Amino acid sequence: MARTPVRKVAFVSSYLPRQCGIATFTSNMINNIGPAAGKGFEPLVVAMQSSANHQYRDPVKFEVRRNVKNDYVSAADYINFSHVDVVSVQHEFGLFGGEAGSHLNLMLRRINAPIITTLHTVLEEPEPHYYRETVAVCELSHKVIVMNERGVGMLREIYGVPAGKIQLIPHGIPDLPFVDSNYYKHKFGMEGRRTILSFGLLGKSKGIETMLKALPAIVAADPTVLYIILGATHPDVIKHEGEAYRFSLKHMVKDLGIGDNVIFHNRFVNDEELNNFLCAADIYVTPYINREQLTSGTLAFAVGTGKAVVSTPYWAAEELLADGRGKLVEFNDPAQMSQAVIELLKDDKQFYTLRRKAYDYGRNITWPVIAKAYWKLFSARRLPIRVPVRTVTTAEEAISILEVPEPPLDHLRRLTDDTGLIQHAKFTIPNRNHGYCTDDNARGVVAMTKYYAQYAEPDALRLFDVYLSFIYHAQKGDGTFRNLMTFDRQWIADEPEHDALGRSLWAFGSVMARPPQPRYLPIIKDCFDKSVRHVPSISLRGKAYAIFGMADYLKQFPGASDIKRYLAIAADDLVKQYATCSKDDWQWFEDFLSYDNAVLCHALYVAAIAAEEQKYFDVAEKTTAFLLENTFADNHFSFVGCDGWYQRGKKRAQFDQQPIEVASTVMMLRAAYEATDNRDFLRLQKKAFDWFLGENDLHTPVYDFKTKGCSDGLEQSGLNLNQGAESMLSFLLSLLCIVESYAGGADLREEKKTLEDESSINRMVQAAIKDITARSKTGGKPVIKEIR
C-alpha cells in the first residue's frame, strides 16, 4: 500500500494557553485539519509570546518574543531547517512587534517555504506604515486569505493585491447542535431566567456600556432577564490600564440599579465551557463601537450555534447577519438596543426564525468544513518554490554578520540600585564612595529608550524608570539641574561645571521621540519645557546634547516654534565658535581637542536635517574631516588621550583613551551617513566600534565578554580594569547605534566580504577620509540628502 506523503505545515501565530482569539483560532484549525488530512499532516507552531511566560506543549516548537527582532530571524532559520512544506501566518497587527507589526516581515523575507497568510484585520483607511506593512505581507505571501467578501474587495481596491492571490475562507465555528437553551441553564443555576450573553476578552472596544444602559428598559419589560458578560479582561488592557474598565462597568451596574440582572465572569473559558454558555444563552449581543472590524470569532460562534443575535453594524456583523440572520442597531444607541432585544423576548416567531436562519447558515462554516478548505490549500501539489528576499538587513543579521556582541544589560543591572546608576566601579564592584551623577543617569535614559525600542525587555523598562526618576529629581524648580549626589542621597553643593542640563534634554527628547509607553509623554514634555529656556547659557557640549533632544522633540511636535528657535540658537553658537577658532590647518570649534569631541560635529548634522540648514552641514563636514584626520591612524582609531588632550600646535596625547570618545564618534558617523547616504561613513563607524573589540593602540579588547562590562579605558601601561557607568553606557550606545546603522540598509552580506578583507577595508577607510577631507577643503557639496 502506498504511503501517504506527509505535509509539514508551520503555523506562525499566538497559541494556547495564551488568552487570545487568534490562539484559539489556530488551535481549532490544527485540531480539525488532523481528521481531514489523516496521517499526512504534521503541524509545527511558532508561537508569538505575550509578556507572560506561557508553558507550551506540542505542537509548539519555537517561541518568539514580540519585540525581540532576533527571535524573528531565528524563527525563520528554525522553520527553514525544519524542512516545512508551507507556512501559515495568522496576521493581526498587534500580534507582532515593530511599527504596524513590521517585525513579522523580518521573518517572512528569510523563509524558504511558500507562505499562506490569513489576514484577521484589513484597514479601510490605513496610515502609511500600516499600508506599507500590509502590502509587504501580501507581496511575500503565495496566497492571502480573508474571511468575508468585504475583505476581498478591500485587498483588491485599496492594497492592489491581485484577485488570483486572494482566497475567501470564513471564520470557523464549533459544530454544535441546535438546542433548547433551557436544558443548559441548570448547569449555571439560571433556570427560569431569560439569558443574554456577550463574550470575549474585555476592553473598551466591546461597547458593553451600550448594553448596560439598554438593560433597565429590558428589565422593565421582562424582570427575569440576566445579562452575562463572559471573559477575562484583555491582557493588553491589563498591562496598560489594569482592571479600570471592568470596575467602571461594575460601577455603572450599581448606578443603574441592575445588579440582580448582570453577572460578570472574569476568566478565560475553555471551549467546553464556552459551548455550554452559548447553549444556555437565549440572545447574543455584540454592541461593539468600531465599524472597522472585519472579523469576529465570537459573533461567528454565536451565529453558528443558532443564537438570536443583536449587534451593532460593524463590517463582520453586516455580512454574518445579512438575510435575516440577526438584528442590527446603530452604534452607541441604548434605546435601539433595548427595543431590539425586547422584540425578541416578546415575539417567539421572530426569535425562532432568527435562530433557525443563523443555524442553517452556520452549517457551511463549521470547523470541519473550514479545516478542509485550509488543508486543500496547504496540500496543493504545485506550491511555488520561494526565494527568500534579502534586500533588508535586520538588527540581528547585523549583529551576526558584523560579529559584534548582543546588547548586554548585565553590568548595568550590577551598577544600578533603587536610587540610580552608580558612577564608578572597582573592577565590576560598584564604588559607592563616588555616588551618582545626573550625566550618567541621563545617558542611561537615552540608552534604555533605544534598547527598549528594539527589544522591549522588562528589565530595560525597569532600568529606564530608575534613571528617569533620578533626572526628574535632579531638575530644580527653575529648570536647571543638580549633577552630583552622594550614596546617602545628598546633593553636593558647589559642584563643578557640568553638562547635566544638556544631557537631560537629550534624554527627555529621546523619550519624546520614542516613548516606551504613551503615558510618559506629558510628564516628559513638562520637564523639557521647563529647562529648554536655559539652552543659550550652557556650555558648548551642553548645547550639542540639547540639540539632540530638541531635534527629537520636533519629531513628536514638529510645529513647536520655541523649540525651533532654541535649536537654531544652539546650532548658530556652534557655528560661531567654529568661525572664531578655525584656521586653514585647524578646522575645529576650540583651540584643543578634548573630551567627547565628535558630539559637536554630530549636533550640527542633526541640526542640518532638523532645520534644513546648509550652513550647519558645511561646518559639520569640515570638522568631521579634521577629527577623522586626527583620530584614525595605522588602520585603526586612536582617540585623543585625556592625559594632556591635544592643544593646537602641541603634541597630541595618546593616552588615556576613553570609551566616551568611541561612542560620540560612532553616533556622529551614523548622523553623517543619515545626512549624506555615503556608506563610507558606515565603514568608518564599524572601524570606530572595533576599538572596543581590540582594534586600538594596545590591540586589547576593552569590552569584557565575561563580565559583559566595559573597561574605563586604555592607559599607557595597559587596560584600566575598572568598569564604570560611563564606559558601559558608551559601549551600549555604540553597539545599539551600529546595529541600527546596518539594519534596514543594503545587503550586508556583500559588505561582509569587504569587511572580512582587512587590507580592503583599510584601503576603503583611508580613501573615505581623503574624500571627506578633500570635499571639506574645496567646498564640494554633496549637500544634505533629501530632508525627511
PDB file of N, CA and C in Angstrom, residues 426-463:
ATOM      1  N   LYS A 426      35.046  49.502  41.171  1.00  0.00           N
ATOM      2  CA  LYS A 426      36.347  48.857  41.343  1.00  0.00           C
ATOM      3  C   LYS A 426      36.240  47.509  40.665  1.00  0.00           C
ATOM      4  N   PHE A 427      36.889  47.377  39.522  1.00  0.00           N
ATOM      5  CA  PHE A 427      36.663  46.259  38.611  1.00  0.00           C
ATOM      6  C   PHE A 427      35.166  46.239  38.307  1.00  0.00           C
ATOM      7  N   THR A 428      34.410  45.225  38.744  1.00  0.00           N
ATOM      8  CA  THR A 428      32.972  45.200  38.450  1.00  0.00           C
ATOM      9  C   THR A 428      32.130  45.589  39.659  1.00  0.00           C
ATOM     10  N   ILE A 429      32.772  45.869  40.802  1.00  0.00           N
ATOM     11  CA  ILE A 429      32.045  46.133  42.041  1.00  0.00           C
ATOM     12  C   ILE A 429      31.685  47.612  42.125  1.00  0.00           C
ATOM     13  N   PRO A 430      30.405  47.946  42.259  1.00  0.00           N
ATOM     14  CA  PRO A 430      30.024  49.357  42.349  1.00  0.00           C
ATOM     15  C   PRO A 430      30.764  50.063  43.494  1.00  0.00           C
ATOM     16  N   ASN A 431      31.330  51.222  43.176  1.00  0.00           N
ATOM     17  CA  ASN A 431      32.086  52.002  44.162  1.00  0.00           C
ATOM     18  C   ASN A 431      31.173  53.084  44.734  1.00  0.00           C
ATOM     19  N   ARG A 432      30.636  52.826  45.902  1.00  0.00           N
ATOM     20  CA  ARG A 432      29.650  53.724  46.492  1.00  0.00           C
ATOM     21  C   ARG A 432      30.264  55.041  46.959  1.00  0.00           C
ATOM     22  N   ASN A 433      31.570  55.100  47.091  1.00  0.00           N
ATOM     23  CA  ASN A 433      32.211  56.326  47.567  1.00  0.00           C
ATOM     24  C   ASN A 433      31.953  57.514  46.651  1.00  0.00           C
ATOM     25  N   HIS A 434      31.700  57.246  45.382  1.00  0.00           N
ATOM     26  CA  HIS A 434      31.516  58.330  44.419  1.00  0.00           C
ATOM     27  C   HIS A 434      30.056  58.596  44.090  1.00  0.00           C
ATOM     28  N   GLY A 435      29.139  57.807  44.630  1.00  0.00           N
ATOM     29  CA  GLY A 435      27.724  58.079  44.456  1.00  0.00           C
ATOM     30  C   GLY A 435      27.247  58.083  43.017  1.00  0.00           C
ATOM     31  N   TYR A 436      26.373  59.051  42.702  1.00  0.00           N
ATOM     32  CA  TYR A 436      25.671  59.073  41.430  1.00  0.00           C
ATOM     33  C   TYR A 436      25.872  60.426  40.747  1.00  0.00           C
ATOM     34  N   CYS A 437      25.580  60.478  39.443  1.00  0.00           N
ATOM     35  CA  CYS A 437      25.556  61.777  38.760  1.00  0.00           C
ATOM     36  C   CYS A 437      24.436  61.793  37.731  1.00  0.00           C
ATOM     37  N   THR A 438      23.897  62.989  37.519  1.00  0.00           N
ATOM     38  CA  THR A 438      22.819  63.156  36.542  1.00  0.00           C
ATOM     39  C   THR A 438      23.306  62.851  35.131  1.00  0.00           C
ATOM     40  N   ASP A 439      24.565  63.215  34.826  1.00  0.00           N
ATOM     41  CA  ASP A 439      25.119  62.931  33.496  1.00  0.00           C
ATOM     42  C   ASP A 439      24.929  61.473  33.113  1.00  0.00           C
ATOM     43  N   ASP A 440      25.330  60.565  34.004  1.00  0.00           N
ATOM     44  CA  ASP A 440      25.244  59.137  33.692  1.00  0.00           C
ATOM     45  C   ASP A 440      23.806  58.659  33.622  1.00  0.00           C
ATOM     46  N   ASN A 441      22.966  59.118  34.536  1.00  0.00           N
ATOM     47  CA  ASN A 441      21.576  58.670  34.522  1.00  0.00           C
ATOM     48  C   ASN A 441      20.833  59.182  33.301  1.00  0.00           C
ATOM     49  N   ALA A 442      21.188  60.387  32.827  1.00  0.00           N
ATOM     50  CA  ALA A 442      20.581  60.889  31.594  1.00  0.00           C
ATOM     51  C   ALA A 442      20.983  60.020  30.409  1.00  0.00           C
ATOM     52  N   ARG A 443      22.276  59.678  30.328  1.00  0.00           N
ATOM     53  CA  ARG A 443      22.715  58.785  29.257  1.00  0.00           C
ATOM     54  C   ARG A 443      22.057  57.420  29.397  1.00  0.00           C
ATOM     55  N   GLY A 444      21.807  57.010  30.635  1.00  0.00           N
ATOM     56  CA  GLY A 444      21.103  55.752  30.858  1.00  0.00           C
ATOM     57  C   GLY A 444      19.698  55.778  30.284  1.00  0.00           C
ATOM     58  N   VAL A 445      19.007  56.914  30.415  1.00  0.00           N
ATOM     59  CA  VAL A 445      17.670  57.048  29.834  1.00  0.00           C
ATOM     60  C   VAL A 445      17.739  56.922  28.315  1.00  0.00           C
ATOM     61  N   VAL A 446      18.714  57.588  27.704  1.00  0.00           N
ATOM     62  CA  VAL A 446      18.869  57.505  26.245  1.00  0.00           C
ATOM     63  C   VAL A 446      19.105  56.051  25.821  1.00  0.00           C
ATOM     64  N   ALA A 447      20.016  55.385  26.519  1.00  0.00           N
ATOM     65  CA  ALA A 447      20.360  54.006  26.155  1.00  0.00           C
ATOM     66  C   ALA A 447      19.172  53.072  26.323  1.00  0.00           C
ATOM     67  N   MET A 448      18.438  53.202  27.432  1.00  0.00           N
ATOM     68  CA  MET A 448      17.313  52.296  27.659  1.00  0.00           C
ATOM     69  C   MET A 448      16.153  52.595  26.712  1.00  0.00           C
ATOM     70  N   THR A 449      15.990  53.847  26.315  1.00  0.00           N
ATOM     71  CA  THR A 449      14.961  54.171  25.329  1.00  0.00           C
ATOM     72  C   THR A 449      15.268  53.475  24.008  1.00  0.00           C
ATOM     73  N   LYS A 450      16.532  53.554  23.582  1.00  0.00           N
ATOM     74  CA  LYS A 450      16.936  52.886  22.337  1.00  0.00           C
ATOM     75  C   LYS A 450      16.829  51.372  22.477  1.00  0.00           C
ATOM     76  N   TYR A 451      17.279  50.860  23.629  1.00  0.00           N
ATOM     77  CA  TYR A 451      17.251  49.413  23.845  1.00  0.00           C
ATOM     78  C   TYR A 451      15.811  48.896  23.835  1.00  0.00           C
ATOM     79  N   TYR A 452      14.931  49.590  24.568  1.00  0.00           N
ATOM     80  CA  TYR A 452      13.548  49.120  24.681  1.00  0.00           C
ATOM     81  C   TYR A 452      12.821  49.188  23.345  1.00  0.00           C
ATOM     82  N   ALA A 453      13.191  50.146  22.515  1.00  0.00           N
ATOM     83  CA  ALA A 453      12.580  50.251  21.196  1.00  0.00           C
ATOM     84  C   ALA A 453      12.886  49.034  20.340  1.00  0.00           C
ATOM     85  N   GLN A 454      14.043  48.405  20.583  1.00  0.00           N
ATOM     86  CA  GLN A 454      14.418  47.217  19.808  1.00  0.00           C
ATOM     87  C   GLN A 454      13.994  45.926  20.470  1.00  0.00           C
ATOM     88  N   TYR A 455      14.092  45.868  21.794  1.00  0.00           N
ATOM     89  CA  TYR A 455      13.936  44.583  22.471  1.00  0.00           C
ATOM     90  C   TYR A 455      12.773  44.508  23.456  1.00  0.00           C
ATOM     91  N   ALA A 456      12.299  45.650  23.972  1.00  0.00           N
ATOM     92  CA  ALA A 456      11.151  45.688  24.887  1.00  0.00           C
ATOM     93  C   ALA A 456      11.274  44.702  26.035  1.00  0.00           C
ATOM     94  N   GLU A 457      12.490  44.519  26.548  1.00  0.00           N
ATOM     95  CA  GLU A 457      12.697  43.650  27.693  1.00  0.00           C
ATOM     96  C   GLU A 457      12.204  44.356  28.958  1.00  0.00           C
ATOM     97  N   PRO A 458      11.490  43.652  29.849  1.00  0.00           N
ATOM     98  CA  PRO A 458      11.037  44.278  31.100  1.00  0.00           C
ATOM     99  C   PRO A 458      12.178  44.875  31.916  1.00  0.00           C
ATOM    100  N   ASP A 459      13.349  44.245  31.895  1.00  0.00           N
ATOM    101  CA  ASP A 459      14.497  44.772  32.642  1.00  0.00           C
ATOM    102  C   ASP A 459      14.904  46.150  32.131  1.00  0.00           C
ATOM    103  N   ALA A 460      14.830  46.346  30.823  1.00  0.00           N
ATOM    104  CA  ALA A 460      15.192  47.641  30.253  1.00  0.00           C
ATOM    105  C   ALA A 460      14.221  48.714  30.724  1.00  0.00           C
ATOM    106  N   LEU A 461      12.941  48.387  30.797  1.00  0.00           N
ATOM    107  CA  LEU A 461      11.953  49.360  31.255  1.00  0.00           C
ATOM    108  C   LEU A 461      12.136  49.662  32.739  1.00  0.00           C
ATOM    109  N   ARG A 462      12.525  48.655  33.513  1.00  0.00           N
ATOM    110  CA  ARG A 462      12.773  48.895  34.944  1.00  0.00           C
ATOM    111  C   ARG A 462      13.960  49.833  35.124  1.00  0.00           C
ATOM    112  N   LEU A 463      15.054  49.589  34.400  1.00  0.00           N
ATOM    113  CA  LEU A 463      16.217  50.476  34.476  1.00  0.00           C
ATOM    114  C   LEU A 463      15.855  51.873  33.979  1.00  0.00           C
TER     115      LEU A 463
END
